[in-house]
PDB file of N, CA, C and O in Angstrom:
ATOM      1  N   UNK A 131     119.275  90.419 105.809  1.00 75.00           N
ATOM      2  CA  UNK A 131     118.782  91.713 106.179  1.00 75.00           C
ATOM      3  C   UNK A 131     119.288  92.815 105.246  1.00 75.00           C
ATOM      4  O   UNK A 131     118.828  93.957 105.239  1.00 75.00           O
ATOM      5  N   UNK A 132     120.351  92.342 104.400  1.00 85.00           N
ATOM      6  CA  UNK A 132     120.821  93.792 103.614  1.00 85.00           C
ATOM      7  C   UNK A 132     119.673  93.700 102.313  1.00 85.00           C
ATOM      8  O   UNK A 132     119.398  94.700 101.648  1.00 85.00           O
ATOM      9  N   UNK A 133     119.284  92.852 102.153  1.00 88.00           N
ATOM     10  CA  UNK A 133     118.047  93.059 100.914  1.00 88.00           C
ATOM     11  C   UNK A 133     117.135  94.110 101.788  1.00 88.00           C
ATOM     12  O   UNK A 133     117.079  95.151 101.133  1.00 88.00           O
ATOM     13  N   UNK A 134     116.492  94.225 102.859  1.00 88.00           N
ATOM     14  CA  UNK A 134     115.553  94.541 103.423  1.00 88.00           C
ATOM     15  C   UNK A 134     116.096  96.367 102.842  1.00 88.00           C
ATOM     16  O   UNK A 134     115.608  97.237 102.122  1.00 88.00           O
ATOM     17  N   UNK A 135     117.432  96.189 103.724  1.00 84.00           N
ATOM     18  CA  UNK A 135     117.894  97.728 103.987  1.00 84.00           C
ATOM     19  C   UNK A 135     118.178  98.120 102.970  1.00 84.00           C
ATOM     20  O   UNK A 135     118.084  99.334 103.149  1.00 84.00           O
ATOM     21  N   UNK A 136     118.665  97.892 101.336  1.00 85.00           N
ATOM     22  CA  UNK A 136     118.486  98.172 100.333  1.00 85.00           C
ATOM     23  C   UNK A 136     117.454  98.626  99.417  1.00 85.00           C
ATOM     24  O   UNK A 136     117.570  99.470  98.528  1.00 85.00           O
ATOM     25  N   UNK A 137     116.098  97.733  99.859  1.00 85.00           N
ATOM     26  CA  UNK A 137     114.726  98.029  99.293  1.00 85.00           C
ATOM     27  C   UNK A 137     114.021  98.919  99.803  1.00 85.00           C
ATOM     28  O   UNK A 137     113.830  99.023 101.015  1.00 85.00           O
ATOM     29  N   UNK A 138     113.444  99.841  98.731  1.00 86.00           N
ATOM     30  CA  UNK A 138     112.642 100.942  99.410  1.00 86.00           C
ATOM     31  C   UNK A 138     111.232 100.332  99.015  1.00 86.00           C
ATOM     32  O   UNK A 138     110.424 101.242  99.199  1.00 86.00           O
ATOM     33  N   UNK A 139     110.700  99.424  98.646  1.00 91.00           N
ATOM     34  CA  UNK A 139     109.282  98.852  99.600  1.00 91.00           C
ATOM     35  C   UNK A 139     109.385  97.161 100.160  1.00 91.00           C
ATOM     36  O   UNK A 139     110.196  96.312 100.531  1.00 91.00           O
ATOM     37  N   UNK A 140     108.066  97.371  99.935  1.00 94.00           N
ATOM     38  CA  UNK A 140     108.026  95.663 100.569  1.00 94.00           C
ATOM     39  C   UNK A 140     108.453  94.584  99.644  1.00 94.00           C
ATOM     40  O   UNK A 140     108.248  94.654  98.432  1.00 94.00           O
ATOM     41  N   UNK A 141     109.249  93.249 100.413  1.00 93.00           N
ATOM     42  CA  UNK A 141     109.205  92.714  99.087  1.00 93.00           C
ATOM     43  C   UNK A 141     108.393  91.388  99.361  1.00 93.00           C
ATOM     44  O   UNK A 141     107.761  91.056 100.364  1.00 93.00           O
ATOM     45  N   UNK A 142     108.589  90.770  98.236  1.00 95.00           N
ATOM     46  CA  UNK A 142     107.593  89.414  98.773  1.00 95.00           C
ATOM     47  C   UNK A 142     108.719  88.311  98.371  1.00 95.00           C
ATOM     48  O   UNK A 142     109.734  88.598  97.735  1.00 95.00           O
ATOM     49  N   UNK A 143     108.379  86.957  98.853  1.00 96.00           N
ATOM     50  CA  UNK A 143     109.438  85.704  98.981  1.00 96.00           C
ATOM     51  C   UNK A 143     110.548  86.234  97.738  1.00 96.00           C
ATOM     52  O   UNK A 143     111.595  86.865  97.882  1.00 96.00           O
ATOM     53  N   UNK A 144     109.860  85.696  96.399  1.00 96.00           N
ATOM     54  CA  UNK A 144     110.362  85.367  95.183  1.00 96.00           C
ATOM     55  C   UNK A 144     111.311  86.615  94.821  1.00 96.00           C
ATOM     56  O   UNK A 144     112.388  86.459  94.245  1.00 96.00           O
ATOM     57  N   UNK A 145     110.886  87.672  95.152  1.00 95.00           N
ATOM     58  CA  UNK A 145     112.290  88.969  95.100  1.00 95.00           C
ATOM     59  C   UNK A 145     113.234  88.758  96.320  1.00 95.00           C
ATOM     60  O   UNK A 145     114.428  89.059  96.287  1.00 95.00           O
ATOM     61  N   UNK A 146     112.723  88.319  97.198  1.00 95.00           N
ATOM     62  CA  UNK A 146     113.786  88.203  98.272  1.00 95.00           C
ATOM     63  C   UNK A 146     114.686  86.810  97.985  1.00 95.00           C
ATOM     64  O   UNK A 146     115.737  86.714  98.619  1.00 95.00           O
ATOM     65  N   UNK A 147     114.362  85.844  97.160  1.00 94.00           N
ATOM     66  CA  UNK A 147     115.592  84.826  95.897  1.00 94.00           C
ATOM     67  C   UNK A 147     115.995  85.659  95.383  1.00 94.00           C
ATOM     68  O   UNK A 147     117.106  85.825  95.885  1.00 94.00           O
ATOM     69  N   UNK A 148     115.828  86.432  94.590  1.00 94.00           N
ATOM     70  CA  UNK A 148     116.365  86.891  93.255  1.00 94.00           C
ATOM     71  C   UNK A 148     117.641  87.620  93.544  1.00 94.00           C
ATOM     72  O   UNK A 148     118.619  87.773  92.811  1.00 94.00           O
ATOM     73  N   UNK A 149     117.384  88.123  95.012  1.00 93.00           N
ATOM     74  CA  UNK A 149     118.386  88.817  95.165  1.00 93.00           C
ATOM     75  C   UNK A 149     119.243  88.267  96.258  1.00 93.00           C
ATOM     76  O   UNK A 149     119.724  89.077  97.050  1.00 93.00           O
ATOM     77  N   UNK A 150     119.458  87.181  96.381  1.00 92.00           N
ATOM     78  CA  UNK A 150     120.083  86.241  97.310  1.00 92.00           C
ATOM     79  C   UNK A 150     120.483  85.306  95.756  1.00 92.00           C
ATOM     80  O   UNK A 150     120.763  84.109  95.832  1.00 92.00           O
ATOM     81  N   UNK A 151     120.469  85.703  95.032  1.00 93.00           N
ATOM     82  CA  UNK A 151     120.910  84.814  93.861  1.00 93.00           C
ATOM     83  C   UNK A 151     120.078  82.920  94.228  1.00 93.00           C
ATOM     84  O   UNK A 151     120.473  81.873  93.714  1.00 93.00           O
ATOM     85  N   UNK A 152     119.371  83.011  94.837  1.00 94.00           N
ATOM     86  CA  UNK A 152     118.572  81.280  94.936  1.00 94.00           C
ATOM     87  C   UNK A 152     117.797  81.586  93.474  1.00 94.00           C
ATOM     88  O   UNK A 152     117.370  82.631  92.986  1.00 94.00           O
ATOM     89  N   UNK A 153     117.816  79.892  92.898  1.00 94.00           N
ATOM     90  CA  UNK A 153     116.854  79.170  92.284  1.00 94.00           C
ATOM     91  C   UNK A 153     115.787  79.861  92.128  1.00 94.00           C
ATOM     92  O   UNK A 153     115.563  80.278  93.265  1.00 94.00           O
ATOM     93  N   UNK A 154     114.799  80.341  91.296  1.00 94.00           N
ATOM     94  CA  UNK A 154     113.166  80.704  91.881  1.00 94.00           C
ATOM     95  C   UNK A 154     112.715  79.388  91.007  1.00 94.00           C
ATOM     96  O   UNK A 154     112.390  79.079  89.861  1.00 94.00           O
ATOM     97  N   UNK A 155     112.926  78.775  92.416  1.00 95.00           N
ATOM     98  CA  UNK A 155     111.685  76.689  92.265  1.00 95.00           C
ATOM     99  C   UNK A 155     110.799  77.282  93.546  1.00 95.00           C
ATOM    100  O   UNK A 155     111.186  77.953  94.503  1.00 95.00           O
ATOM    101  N   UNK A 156     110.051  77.005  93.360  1.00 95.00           N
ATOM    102  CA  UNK A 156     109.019  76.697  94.172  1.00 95.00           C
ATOM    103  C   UNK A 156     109.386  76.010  95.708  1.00 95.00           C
ATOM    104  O   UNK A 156     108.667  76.312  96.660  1.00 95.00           O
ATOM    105  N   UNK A 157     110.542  75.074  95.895  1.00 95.00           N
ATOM    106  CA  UNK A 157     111.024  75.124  97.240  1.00 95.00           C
ATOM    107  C   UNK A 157     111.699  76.078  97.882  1.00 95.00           C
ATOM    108  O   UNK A 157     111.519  76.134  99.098  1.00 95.00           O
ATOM    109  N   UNK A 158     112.562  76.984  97.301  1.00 95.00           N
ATOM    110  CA  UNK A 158     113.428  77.871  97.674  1.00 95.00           C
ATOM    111  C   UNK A 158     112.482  78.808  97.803  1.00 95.00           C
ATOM    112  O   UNK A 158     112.869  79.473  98.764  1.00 95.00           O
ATOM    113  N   UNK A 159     111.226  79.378  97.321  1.00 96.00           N
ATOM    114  CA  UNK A 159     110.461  80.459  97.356  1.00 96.00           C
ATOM    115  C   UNK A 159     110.025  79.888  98.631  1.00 96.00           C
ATOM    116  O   UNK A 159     110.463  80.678  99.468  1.00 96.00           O
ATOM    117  N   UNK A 160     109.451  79.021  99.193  1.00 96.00           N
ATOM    118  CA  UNK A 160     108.576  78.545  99.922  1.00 96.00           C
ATOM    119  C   UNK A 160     109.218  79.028 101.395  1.00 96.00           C
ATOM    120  O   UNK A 160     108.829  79.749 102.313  1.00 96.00           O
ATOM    121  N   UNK A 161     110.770  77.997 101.031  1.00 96.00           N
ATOM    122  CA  UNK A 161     111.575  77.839 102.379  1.00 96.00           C
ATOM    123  C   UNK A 161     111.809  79.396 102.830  1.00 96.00           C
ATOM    124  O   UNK A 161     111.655  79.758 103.997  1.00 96.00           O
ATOM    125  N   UNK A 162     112.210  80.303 101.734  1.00 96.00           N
ATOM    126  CA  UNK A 162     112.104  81.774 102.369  1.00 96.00           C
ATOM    127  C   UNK A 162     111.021  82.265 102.552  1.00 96.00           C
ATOM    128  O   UNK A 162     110.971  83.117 103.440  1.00 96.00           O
ATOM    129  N   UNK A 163     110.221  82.057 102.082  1.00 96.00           N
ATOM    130  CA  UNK A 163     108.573  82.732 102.436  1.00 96.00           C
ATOM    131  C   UNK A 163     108.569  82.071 104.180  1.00 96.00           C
ATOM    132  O   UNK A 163     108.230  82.979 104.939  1.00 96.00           O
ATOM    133  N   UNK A 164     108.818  80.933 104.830  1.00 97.00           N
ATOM    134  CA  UNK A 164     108.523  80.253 106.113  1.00 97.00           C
ATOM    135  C   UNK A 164     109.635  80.885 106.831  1.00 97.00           C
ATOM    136  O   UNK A 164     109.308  81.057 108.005  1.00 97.00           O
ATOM    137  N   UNK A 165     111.113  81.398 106.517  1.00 96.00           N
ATOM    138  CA  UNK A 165     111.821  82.140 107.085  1.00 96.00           C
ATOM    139  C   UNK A 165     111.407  83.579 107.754  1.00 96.00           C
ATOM    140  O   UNK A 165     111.680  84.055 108.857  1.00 96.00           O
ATOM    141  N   UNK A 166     110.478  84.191 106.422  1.00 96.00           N
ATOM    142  CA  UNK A 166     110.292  85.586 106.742  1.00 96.00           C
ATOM    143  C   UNK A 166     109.395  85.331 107.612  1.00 96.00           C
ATOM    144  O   UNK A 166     109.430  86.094 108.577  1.00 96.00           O
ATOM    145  N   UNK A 167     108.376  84.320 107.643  1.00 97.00           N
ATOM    146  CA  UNK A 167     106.932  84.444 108.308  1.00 97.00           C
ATOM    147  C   UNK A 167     107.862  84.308 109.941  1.00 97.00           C
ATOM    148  O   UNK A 167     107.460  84.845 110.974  1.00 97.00           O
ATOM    149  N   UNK A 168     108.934  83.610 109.856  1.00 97.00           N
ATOM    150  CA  UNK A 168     109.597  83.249 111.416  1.00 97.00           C
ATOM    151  C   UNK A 168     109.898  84.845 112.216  1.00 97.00           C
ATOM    152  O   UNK A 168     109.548  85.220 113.335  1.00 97.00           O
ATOM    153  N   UNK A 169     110.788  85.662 111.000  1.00 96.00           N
ATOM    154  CA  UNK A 169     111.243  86.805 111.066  1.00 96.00           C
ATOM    155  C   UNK A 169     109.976  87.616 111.838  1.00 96.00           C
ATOM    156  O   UNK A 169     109.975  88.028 112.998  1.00 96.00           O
ATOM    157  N   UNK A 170     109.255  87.683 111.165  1.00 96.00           N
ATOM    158  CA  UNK A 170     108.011  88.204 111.912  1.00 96.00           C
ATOM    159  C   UNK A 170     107.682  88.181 112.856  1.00 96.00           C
ATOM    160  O   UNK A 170     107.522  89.104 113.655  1.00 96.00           O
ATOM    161  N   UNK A 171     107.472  86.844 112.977  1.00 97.00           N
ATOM    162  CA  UNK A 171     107.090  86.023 114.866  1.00 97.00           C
ATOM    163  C   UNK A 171     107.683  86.920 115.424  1.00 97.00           C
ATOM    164  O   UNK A 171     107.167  87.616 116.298  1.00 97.00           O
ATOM    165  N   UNK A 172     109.099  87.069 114.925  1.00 96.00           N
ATOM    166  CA  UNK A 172     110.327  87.472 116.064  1.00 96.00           C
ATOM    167  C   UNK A 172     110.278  89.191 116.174  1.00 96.00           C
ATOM    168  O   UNK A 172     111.079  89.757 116.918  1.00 96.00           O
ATOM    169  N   UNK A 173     109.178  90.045 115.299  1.00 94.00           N
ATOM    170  CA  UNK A 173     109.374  91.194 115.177  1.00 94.00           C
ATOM    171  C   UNK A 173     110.578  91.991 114.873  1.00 94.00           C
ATOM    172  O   UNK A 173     111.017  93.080 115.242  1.00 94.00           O
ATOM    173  N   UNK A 174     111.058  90.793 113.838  1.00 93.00           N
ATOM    174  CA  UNK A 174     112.444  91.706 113.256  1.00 93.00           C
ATOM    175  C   UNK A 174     111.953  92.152 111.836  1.00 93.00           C
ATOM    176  O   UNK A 174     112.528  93.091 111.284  1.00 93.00           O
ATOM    177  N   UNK A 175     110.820  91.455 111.176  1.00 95.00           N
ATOM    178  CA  UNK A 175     110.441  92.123 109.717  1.00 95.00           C
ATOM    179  C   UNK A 175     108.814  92.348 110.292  1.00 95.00           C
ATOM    180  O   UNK A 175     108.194  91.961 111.282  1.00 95.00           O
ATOM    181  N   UNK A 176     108.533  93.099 109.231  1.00 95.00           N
ATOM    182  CA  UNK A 176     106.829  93.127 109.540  1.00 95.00           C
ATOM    183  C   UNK A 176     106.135  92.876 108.145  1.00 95.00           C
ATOM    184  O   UNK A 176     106.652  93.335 107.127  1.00 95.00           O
ATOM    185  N   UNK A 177     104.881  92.095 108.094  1.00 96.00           N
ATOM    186  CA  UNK A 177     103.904  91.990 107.142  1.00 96.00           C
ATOM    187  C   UNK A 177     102.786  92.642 106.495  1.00 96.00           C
ATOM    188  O   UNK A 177     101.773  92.098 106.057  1.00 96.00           O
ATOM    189  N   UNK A 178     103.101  93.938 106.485  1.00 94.00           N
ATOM    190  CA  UNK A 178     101.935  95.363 105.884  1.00 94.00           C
ATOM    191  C   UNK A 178     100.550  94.663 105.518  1.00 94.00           C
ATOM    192  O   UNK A 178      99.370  94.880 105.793  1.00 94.00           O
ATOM    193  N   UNK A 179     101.280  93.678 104.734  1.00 94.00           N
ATOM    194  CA  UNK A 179      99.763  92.572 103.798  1.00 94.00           C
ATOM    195  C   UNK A 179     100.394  91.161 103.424  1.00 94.00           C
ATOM    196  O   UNK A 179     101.606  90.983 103.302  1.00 94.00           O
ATOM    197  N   UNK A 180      99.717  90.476 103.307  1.00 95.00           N
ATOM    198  CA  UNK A 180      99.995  89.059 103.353  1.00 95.00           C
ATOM    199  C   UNK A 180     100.893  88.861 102.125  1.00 95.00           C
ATOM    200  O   UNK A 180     100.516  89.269 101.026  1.00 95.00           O
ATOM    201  N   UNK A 181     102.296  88.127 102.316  1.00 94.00           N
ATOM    202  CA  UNK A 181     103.096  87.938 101.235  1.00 94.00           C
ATOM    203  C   UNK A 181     104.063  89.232 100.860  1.00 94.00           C
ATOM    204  O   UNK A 181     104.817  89.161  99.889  1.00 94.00           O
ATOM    205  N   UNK A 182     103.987  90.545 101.777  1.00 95.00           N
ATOM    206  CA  UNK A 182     104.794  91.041 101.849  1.00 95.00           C
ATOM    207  C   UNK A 182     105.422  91.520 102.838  1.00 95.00           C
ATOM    208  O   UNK A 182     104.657  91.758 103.773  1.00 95.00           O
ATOM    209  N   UNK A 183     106.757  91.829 103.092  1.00 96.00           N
ATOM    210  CA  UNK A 183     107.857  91.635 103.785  1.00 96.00           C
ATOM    211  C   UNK A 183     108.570  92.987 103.901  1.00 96.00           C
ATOM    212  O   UNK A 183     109.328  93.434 103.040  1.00 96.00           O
ATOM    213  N   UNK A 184     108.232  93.628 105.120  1.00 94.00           N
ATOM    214  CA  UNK A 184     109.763  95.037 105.101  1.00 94.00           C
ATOM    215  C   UNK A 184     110.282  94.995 106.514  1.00 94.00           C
ATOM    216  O   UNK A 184     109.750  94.309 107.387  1.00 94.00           O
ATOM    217  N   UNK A 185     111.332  95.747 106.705  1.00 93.00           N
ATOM    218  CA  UNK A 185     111.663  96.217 107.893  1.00 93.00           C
ATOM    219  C   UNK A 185     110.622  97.230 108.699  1.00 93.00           C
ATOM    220  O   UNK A 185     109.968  98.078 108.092  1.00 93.00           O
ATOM    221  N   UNK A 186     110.542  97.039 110.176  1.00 88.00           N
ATOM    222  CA  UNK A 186     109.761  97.779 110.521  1.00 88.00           C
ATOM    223  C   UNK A 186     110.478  99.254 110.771  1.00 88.00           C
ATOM    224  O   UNK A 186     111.564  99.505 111.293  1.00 88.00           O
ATOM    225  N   UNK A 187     109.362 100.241 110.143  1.00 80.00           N
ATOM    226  CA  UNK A 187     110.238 101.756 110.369  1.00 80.00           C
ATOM    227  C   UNK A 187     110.203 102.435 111.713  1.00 80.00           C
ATOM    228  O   UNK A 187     109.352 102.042 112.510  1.00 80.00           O
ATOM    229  N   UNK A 188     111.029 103.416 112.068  1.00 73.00           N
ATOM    230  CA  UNK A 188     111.373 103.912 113.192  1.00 73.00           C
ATOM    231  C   UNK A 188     109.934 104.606 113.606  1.00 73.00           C
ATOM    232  O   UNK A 188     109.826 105.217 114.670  1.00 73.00           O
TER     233      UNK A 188
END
């Protein structure tokens, strides 16, 4: 969550590695791309547009 609160827009999987220092392979993008989509479910991130990722604002 501190990537989220650091970024002033949305990000999508492969920036959300980069800055978690992961691999950018194609599994590690994936496995966080299926994390965030969970995050969502749960209404702790929201999806503006498909493949991107922010906190929802107040």
């Amino acid at each position: 969550m501190p990537v989220f609160a650091a970024a002033d827009a949305p990000l999508r999987a492969r920036a959300v590695c980069e800055a978690m220092d992961l691999e950018i392979a194609p599994s590690n993008v994936n496995s966080v791309r299926l994390k965030l989509k969970r995050l969502v479910e749960r209404e702790i991130l929201t999806e503006p547009e498909q493949g991107l990722f922010t906190q929802p604002r107040p």
